[in-house]
Short mmCIF file of C-alpha atoms in Angstrom, two decimals:
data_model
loop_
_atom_site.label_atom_id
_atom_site.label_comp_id
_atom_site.label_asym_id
_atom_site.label_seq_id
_atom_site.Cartn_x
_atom_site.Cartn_y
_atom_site.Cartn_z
CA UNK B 5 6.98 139.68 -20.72
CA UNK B 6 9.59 141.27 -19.06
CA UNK B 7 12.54 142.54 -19.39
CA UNK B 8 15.65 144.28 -18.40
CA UNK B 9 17.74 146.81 -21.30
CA UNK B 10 21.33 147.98 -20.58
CA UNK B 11 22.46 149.82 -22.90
CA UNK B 12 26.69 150.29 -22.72
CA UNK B 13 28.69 153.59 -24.20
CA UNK B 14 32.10 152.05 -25.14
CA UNK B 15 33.19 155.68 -26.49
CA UNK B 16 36.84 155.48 -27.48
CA UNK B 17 38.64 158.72 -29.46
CA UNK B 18 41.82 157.45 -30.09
CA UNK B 19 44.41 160.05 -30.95
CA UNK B 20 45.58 161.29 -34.62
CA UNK B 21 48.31 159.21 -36.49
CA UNK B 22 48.50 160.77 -40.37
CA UNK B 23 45.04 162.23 -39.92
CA UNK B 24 42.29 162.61 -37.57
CA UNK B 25 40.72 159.08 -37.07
CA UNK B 26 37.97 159.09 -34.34
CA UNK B 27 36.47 155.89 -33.45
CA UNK B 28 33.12 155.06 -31.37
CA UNK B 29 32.15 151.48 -29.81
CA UNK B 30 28.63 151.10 -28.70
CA UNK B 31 26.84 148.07 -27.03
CA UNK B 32 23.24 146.96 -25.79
CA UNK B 33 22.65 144.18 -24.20
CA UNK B 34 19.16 142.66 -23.75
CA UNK B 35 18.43 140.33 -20.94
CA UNK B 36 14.55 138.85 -20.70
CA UNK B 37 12.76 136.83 -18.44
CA UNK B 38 9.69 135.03 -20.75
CA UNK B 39 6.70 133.50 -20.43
CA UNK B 40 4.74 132.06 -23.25
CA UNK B 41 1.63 130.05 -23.61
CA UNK B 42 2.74 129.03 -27.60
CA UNK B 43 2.79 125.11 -28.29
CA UNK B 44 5.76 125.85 -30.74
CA UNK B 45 6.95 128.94 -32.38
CA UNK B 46 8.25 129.67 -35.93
CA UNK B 47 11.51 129.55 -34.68
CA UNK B 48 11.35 125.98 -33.53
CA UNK B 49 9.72 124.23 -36.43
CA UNK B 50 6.19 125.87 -36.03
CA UNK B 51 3.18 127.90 -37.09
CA UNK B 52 2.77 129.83 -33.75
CA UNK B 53 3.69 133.45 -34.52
CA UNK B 54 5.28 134.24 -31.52
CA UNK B 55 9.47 134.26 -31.28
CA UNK B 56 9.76 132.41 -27.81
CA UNK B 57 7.23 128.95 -26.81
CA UNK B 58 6.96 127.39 -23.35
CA UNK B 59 9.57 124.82 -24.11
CA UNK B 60 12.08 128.15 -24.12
CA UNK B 61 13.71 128.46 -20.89
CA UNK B 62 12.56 131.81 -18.86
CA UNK B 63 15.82 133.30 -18.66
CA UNK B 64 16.48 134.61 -22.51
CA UNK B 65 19.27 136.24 -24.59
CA UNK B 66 16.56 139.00 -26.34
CA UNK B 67 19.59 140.33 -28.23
CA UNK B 68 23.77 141.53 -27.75
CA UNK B 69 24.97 144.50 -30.30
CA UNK B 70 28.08 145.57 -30.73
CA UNK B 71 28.55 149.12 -33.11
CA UNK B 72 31.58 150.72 -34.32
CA UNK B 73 31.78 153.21 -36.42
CA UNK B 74 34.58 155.09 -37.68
CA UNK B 75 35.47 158.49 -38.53
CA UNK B 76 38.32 158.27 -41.60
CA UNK B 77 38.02 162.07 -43.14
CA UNK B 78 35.60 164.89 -42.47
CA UNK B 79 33.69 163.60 -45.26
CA UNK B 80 34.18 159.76 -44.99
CA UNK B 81 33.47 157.66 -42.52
CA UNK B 82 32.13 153.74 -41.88
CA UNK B 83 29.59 152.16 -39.75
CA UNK B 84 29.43 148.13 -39.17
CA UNK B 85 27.69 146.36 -36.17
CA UNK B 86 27.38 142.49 -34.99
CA UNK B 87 24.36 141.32 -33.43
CA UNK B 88 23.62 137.53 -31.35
CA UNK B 89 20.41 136.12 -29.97
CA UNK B 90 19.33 132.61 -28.81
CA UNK B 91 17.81 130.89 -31.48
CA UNK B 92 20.80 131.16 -34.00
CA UNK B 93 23.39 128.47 -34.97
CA UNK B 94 26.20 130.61 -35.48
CA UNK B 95 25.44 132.86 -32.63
CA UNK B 96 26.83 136.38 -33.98
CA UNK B 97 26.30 137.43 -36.81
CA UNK B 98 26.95 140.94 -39.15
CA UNK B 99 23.84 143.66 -39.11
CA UNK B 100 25.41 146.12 -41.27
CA UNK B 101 29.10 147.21 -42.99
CA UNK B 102 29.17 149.98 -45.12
CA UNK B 103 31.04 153.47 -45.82
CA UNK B 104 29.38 156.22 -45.83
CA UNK B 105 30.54 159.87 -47.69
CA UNK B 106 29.08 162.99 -47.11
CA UNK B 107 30.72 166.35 -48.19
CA UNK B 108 30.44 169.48 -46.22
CA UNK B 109 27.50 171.04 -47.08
CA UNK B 110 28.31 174.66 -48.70
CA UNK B 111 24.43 175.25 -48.68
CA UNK B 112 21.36 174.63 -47.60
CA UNK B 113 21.63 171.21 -49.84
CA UNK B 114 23.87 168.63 -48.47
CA UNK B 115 24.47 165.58 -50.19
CA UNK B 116 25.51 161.73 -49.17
CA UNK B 117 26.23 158.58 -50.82
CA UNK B 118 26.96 155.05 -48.99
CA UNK B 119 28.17 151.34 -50.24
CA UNK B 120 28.15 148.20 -48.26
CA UNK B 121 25.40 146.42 -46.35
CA UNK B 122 22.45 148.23 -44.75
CA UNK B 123 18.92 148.85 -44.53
CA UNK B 124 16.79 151.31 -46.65
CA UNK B 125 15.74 154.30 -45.38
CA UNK B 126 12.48 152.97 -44.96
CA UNK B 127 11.43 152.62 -41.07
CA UNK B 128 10.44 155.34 -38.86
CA UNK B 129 10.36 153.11 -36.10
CA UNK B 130 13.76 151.35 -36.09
CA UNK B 131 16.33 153.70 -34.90
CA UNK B 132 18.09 152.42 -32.21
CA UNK B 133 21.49 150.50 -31.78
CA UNK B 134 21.34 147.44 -34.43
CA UNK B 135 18.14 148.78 -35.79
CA UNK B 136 16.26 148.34 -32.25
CA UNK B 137 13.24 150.00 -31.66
CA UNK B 138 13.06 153.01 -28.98
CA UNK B 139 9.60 152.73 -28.41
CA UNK B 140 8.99 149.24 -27.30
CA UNK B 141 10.52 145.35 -27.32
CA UNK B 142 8.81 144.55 -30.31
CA UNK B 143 8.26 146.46 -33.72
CA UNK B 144 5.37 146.26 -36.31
CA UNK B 145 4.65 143.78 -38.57
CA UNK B 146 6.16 145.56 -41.25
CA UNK B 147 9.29 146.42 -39.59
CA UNK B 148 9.46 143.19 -38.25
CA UNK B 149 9.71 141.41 -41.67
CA UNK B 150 11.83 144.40 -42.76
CA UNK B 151 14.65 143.28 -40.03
CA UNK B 152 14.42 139.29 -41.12
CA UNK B 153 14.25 139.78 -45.18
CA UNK B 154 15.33 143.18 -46.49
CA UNK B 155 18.66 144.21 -46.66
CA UNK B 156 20.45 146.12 -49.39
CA UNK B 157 24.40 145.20 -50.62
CA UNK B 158 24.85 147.83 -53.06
CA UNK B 159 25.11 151.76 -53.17
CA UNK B 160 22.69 154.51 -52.48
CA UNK B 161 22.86 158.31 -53.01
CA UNK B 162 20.60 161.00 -51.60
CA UNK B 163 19.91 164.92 -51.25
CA UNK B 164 18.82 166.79 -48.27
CA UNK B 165 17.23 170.30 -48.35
CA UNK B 166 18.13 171.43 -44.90
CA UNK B 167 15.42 174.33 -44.51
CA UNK B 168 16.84 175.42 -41.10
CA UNK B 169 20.11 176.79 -42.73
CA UNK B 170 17.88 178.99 -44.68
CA UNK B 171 14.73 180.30 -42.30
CA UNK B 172 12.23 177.81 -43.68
CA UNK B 173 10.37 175.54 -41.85
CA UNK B 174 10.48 173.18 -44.57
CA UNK B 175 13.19 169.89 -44.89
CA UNK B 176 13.22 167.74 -47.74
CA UNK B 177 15.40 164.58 -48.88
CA UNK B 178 15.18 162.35 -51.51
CA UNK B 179 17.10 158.81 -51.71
CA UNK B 180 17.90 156.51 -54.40
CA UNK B 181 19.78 152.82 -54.54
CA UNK B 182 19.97 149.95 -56.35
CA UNK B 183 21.27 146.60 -54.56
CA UNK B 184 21.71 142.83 -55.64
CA UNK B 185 21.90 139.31 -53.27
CA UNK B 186 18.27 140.01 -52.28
CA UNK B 187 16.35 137.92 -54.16
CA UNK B 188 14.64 135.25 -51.70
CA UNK B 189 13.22 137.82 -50.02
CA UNK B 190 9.38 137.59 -49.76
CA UNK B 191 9.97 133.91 -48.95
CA UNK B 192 9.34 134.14 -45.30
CA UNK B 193 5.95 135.82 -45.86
CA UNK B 194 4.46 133.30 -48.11
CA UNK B 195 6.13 130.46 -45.81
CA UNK B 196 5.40 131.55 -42.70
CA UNK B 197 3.26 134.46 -42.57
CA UNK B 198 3.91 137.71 -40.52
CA UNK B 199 5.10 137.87 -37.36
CA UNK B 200 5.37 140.42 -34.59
CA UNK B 201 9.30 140.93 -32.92
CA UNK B 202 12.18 142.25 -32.72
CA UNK B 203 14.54 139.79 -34.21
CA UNK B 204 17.19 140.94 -37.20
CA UNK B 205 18.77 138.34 -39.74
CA UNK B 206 22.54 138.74 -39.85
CA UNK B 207 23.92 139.16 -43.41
CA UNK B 208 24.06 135.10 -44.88
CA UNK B 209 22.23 133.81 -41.73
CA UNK B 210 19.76 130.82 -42.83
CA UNK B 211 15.89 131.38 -40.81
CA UNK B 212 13.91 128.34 -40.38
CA UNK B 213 10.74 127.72 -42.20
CA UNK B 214 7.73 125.96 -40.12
CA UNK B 215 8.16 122.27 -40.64
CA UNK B 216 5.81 121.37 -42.95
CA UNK B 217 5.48 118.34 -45.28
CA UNK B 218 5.52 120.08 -48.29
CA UNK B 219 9.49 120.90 -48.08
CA UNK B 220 10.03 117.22 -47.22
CA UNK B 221 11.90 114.90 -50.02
CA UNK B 222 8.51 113.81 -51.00
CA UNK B 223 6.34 117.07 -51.12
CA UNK B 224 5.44 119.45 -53.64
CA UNK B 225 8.25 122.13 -52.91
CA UNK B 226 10.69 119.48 -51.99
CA UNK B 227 13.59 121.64 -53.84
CA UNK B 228 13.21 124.23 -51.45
CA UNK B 229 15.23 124.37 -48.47
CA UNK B 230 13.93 123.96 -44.85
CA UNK B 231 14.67 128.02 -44.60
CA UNK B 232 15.39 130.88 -46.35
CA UNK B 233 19.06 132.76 -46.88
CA UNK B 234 17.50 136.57 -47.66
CA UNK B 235 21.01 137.58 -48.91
CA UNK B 236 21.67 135.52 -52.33
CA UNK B 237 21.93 136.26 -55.80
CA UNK B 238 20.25 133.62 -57.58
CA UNK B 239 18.93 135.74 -61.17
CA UNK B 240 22.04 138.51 -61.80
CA UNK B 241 19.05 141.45 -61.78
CA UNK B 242 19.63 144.42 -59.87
CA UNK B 243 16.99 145.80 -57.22
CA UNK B 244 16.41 149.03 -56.97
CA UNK B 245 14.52 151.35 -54.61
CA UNK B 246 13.64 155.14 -54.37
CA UNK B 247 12.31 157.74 -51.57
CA UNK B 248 10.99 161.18 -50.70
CA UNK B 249 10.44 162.66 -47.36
CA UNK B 250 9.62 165.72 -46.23
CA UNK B 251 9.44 167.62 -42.39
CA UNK B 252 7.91 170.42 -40.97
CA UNK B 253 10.17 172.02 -38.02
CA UNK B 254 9.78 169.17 -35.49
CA UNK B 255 6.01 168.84 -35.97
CA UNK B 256 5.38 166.77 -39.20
CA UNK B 257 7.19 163.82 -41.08
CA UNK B 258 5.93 162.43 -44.22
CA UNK B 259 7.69 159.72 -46.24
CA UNK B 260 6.90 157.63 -49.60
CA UNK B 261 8.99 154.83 -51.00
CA UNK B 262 8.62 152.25 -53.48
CA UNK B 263 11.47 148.95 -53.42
CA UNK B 264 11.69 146.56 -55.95
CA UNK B 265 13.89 143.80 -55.85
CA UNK B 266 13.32 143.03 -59.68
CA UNK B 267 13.45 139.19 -58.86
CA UNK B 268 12.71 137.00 -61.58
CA UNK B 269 10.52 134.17 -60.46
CA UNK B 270 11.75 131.48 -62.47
CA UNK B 271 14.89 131.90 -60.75
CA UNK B 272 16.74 129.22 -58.94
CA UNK B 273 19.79 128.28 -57.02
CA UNK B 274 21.57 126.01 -53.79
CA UNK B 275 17.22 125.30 -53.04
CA UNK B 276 15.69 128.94 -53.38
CA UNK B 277 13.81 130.54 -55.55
CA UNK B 278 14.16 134.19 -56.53
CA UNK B 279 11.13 136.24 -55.70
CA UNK B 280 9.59 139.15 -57.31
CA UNK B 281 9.30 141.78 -54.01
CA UNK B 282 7.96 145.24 -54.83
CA UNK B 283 6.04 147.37 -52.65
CA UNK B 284 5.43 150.91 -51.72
CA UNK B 285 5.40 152.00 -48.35
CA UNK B 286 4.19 155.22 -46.63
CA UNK B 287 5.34 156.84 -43.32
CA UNK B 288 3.96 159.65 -41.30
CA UNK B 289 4.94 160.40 -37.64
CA UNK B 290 3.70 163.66 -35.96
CA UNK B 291 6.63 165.21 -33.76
CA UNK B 292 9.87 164.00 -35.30
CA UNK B 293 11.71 165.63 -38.43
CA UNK B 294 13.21 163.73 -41.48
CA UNK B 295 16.57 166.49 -40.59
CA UNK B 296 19.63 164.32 -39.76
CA UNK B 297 20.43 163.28 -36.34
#
């Protein structure tokens, strides 16, 4: 496959009013020419794994993002960004809106706290504009599934030991969050399998399941929806996930996590099921830091 990246600074500082507000627009837009030998993909009703089939045209929309992000205080600020692709009825749709606060850091320890829609701090991989990749078009499997099911609507708080402001070679951070309208996820994997791409699910977008006969008005899961809406609250339980990470100069990173969605399984509402979702995930990369960029 092919394929041709611009990526578009739209850096605007717009002068003080009452305070200093700074503001920053950022775009990518992904242009591909495809080829594919799949008889039908996911995306169009079926089992093949692959995003695009040869009954896709050549000439594809691989993804448009558009990021602001706002500077309100020295200690406040907010981050949202829309995403579209082919393959999507509403065209563009929200990746992530939330406000972040962070207090200057008197120490070596620096805390933050966010609320709004985002992803955990949970790929190593993902982070590029809209939660791209850097490295390549497509991400792993895990990441992958990550960008279609998991997102978090809640808060999260989280400690940084910032070694550099004291000598050490040593960084550590811990995170914490708990999050609600997350329930279906895990759907997708028990419907569909995993997949290998690069595609995100806006916030309320519906994915397509493969069509198969058991969601029809005569099969066995014929309450179920032909797709899944990750971002519901079917059960009123709140998820909840923590993390720890910890760097060596720009050598070593080593993460742990463990996310639980705290889904109750007998859980149902507007044709989907809650599931329960917990899993803990481990991350290692060998020359990047977990110190803030």
């Amino acid at each position: 496959m092919n394929k041709q990246r611009w990526l578009i600074p739209l850096l605007l500082v717009f002068p003080p009013l009452s305070h200093a507000l700074e503001q920053e627009w950022h775009g990518l837009l992904d242009v591909r020419l495809q080829s594919s030998t799949s008889d039908r993909s996911w995306l169009n009703g079926g089992l093949d794994k692959q995003r695009f089939d040869q009954n896709d045209s050549t000439l594809q929309l691989g993804q448009a993002v558009l990021d602001h992000h706002l500077t309100i205080t020295d200690t406040i600020n907010s981050h949202i960004w829309l995403n579209a692709y082919d393959h999507r009825n509403k065209g563009v749709g929200l990746g992530e809106a939330f406000v972040k606060w962070q207090p200057v850091p008197t120490s070596a320890w620096r805390w933050h706290s966010r609320i709004g829609l985002f992803f955990p701090e949970l790929s190593l991989e993902n982070t590029g504009l809209g939660w791209t990749s850097d490295y390549l078009i497509s991400t792993s499997a895990i990441n992958t599934w990550v960008g279609e099911e998991l997102r978090t609507i809640g808060g999260e708080i989280g400690v940084h030991y910032d070694g550099a402001r004291t000598g050490s070679p040593h960084d550590w951070r811990a995170t914490a969050g708990t999050f609600k309208w997350n329930d279906p996820a895990g759907g997708l994997l028990a419907w569909r399998g995993w997949t290998v791409g690069d595609r995100v699910t806006a916030g309320w977008e519906r994915v397509p399941f493969p069509d198969l006969p058991i969601f029809r008005s005569n099969g066995y899961w014929k309450g179920q929806i032909q797709g899944i809406e990750p971002l519901r609250e079917i059960d009123d339980k709140t998820g909840y996930y923590g993390s720890l990470s910890y760097g060596y100069l720009d050598t070593l990173s080593l993460s742990a996590m463990h996310y639980d969605n705290h889904g109750d399984p007998k859980g149902y509402a507007g044709g989907q099921w809650a599931w329960d979702t917990s899993f803990n995930h481990l991350g290692q990369i060998g020359r990047a830091s977990c110190r803030e960029r």
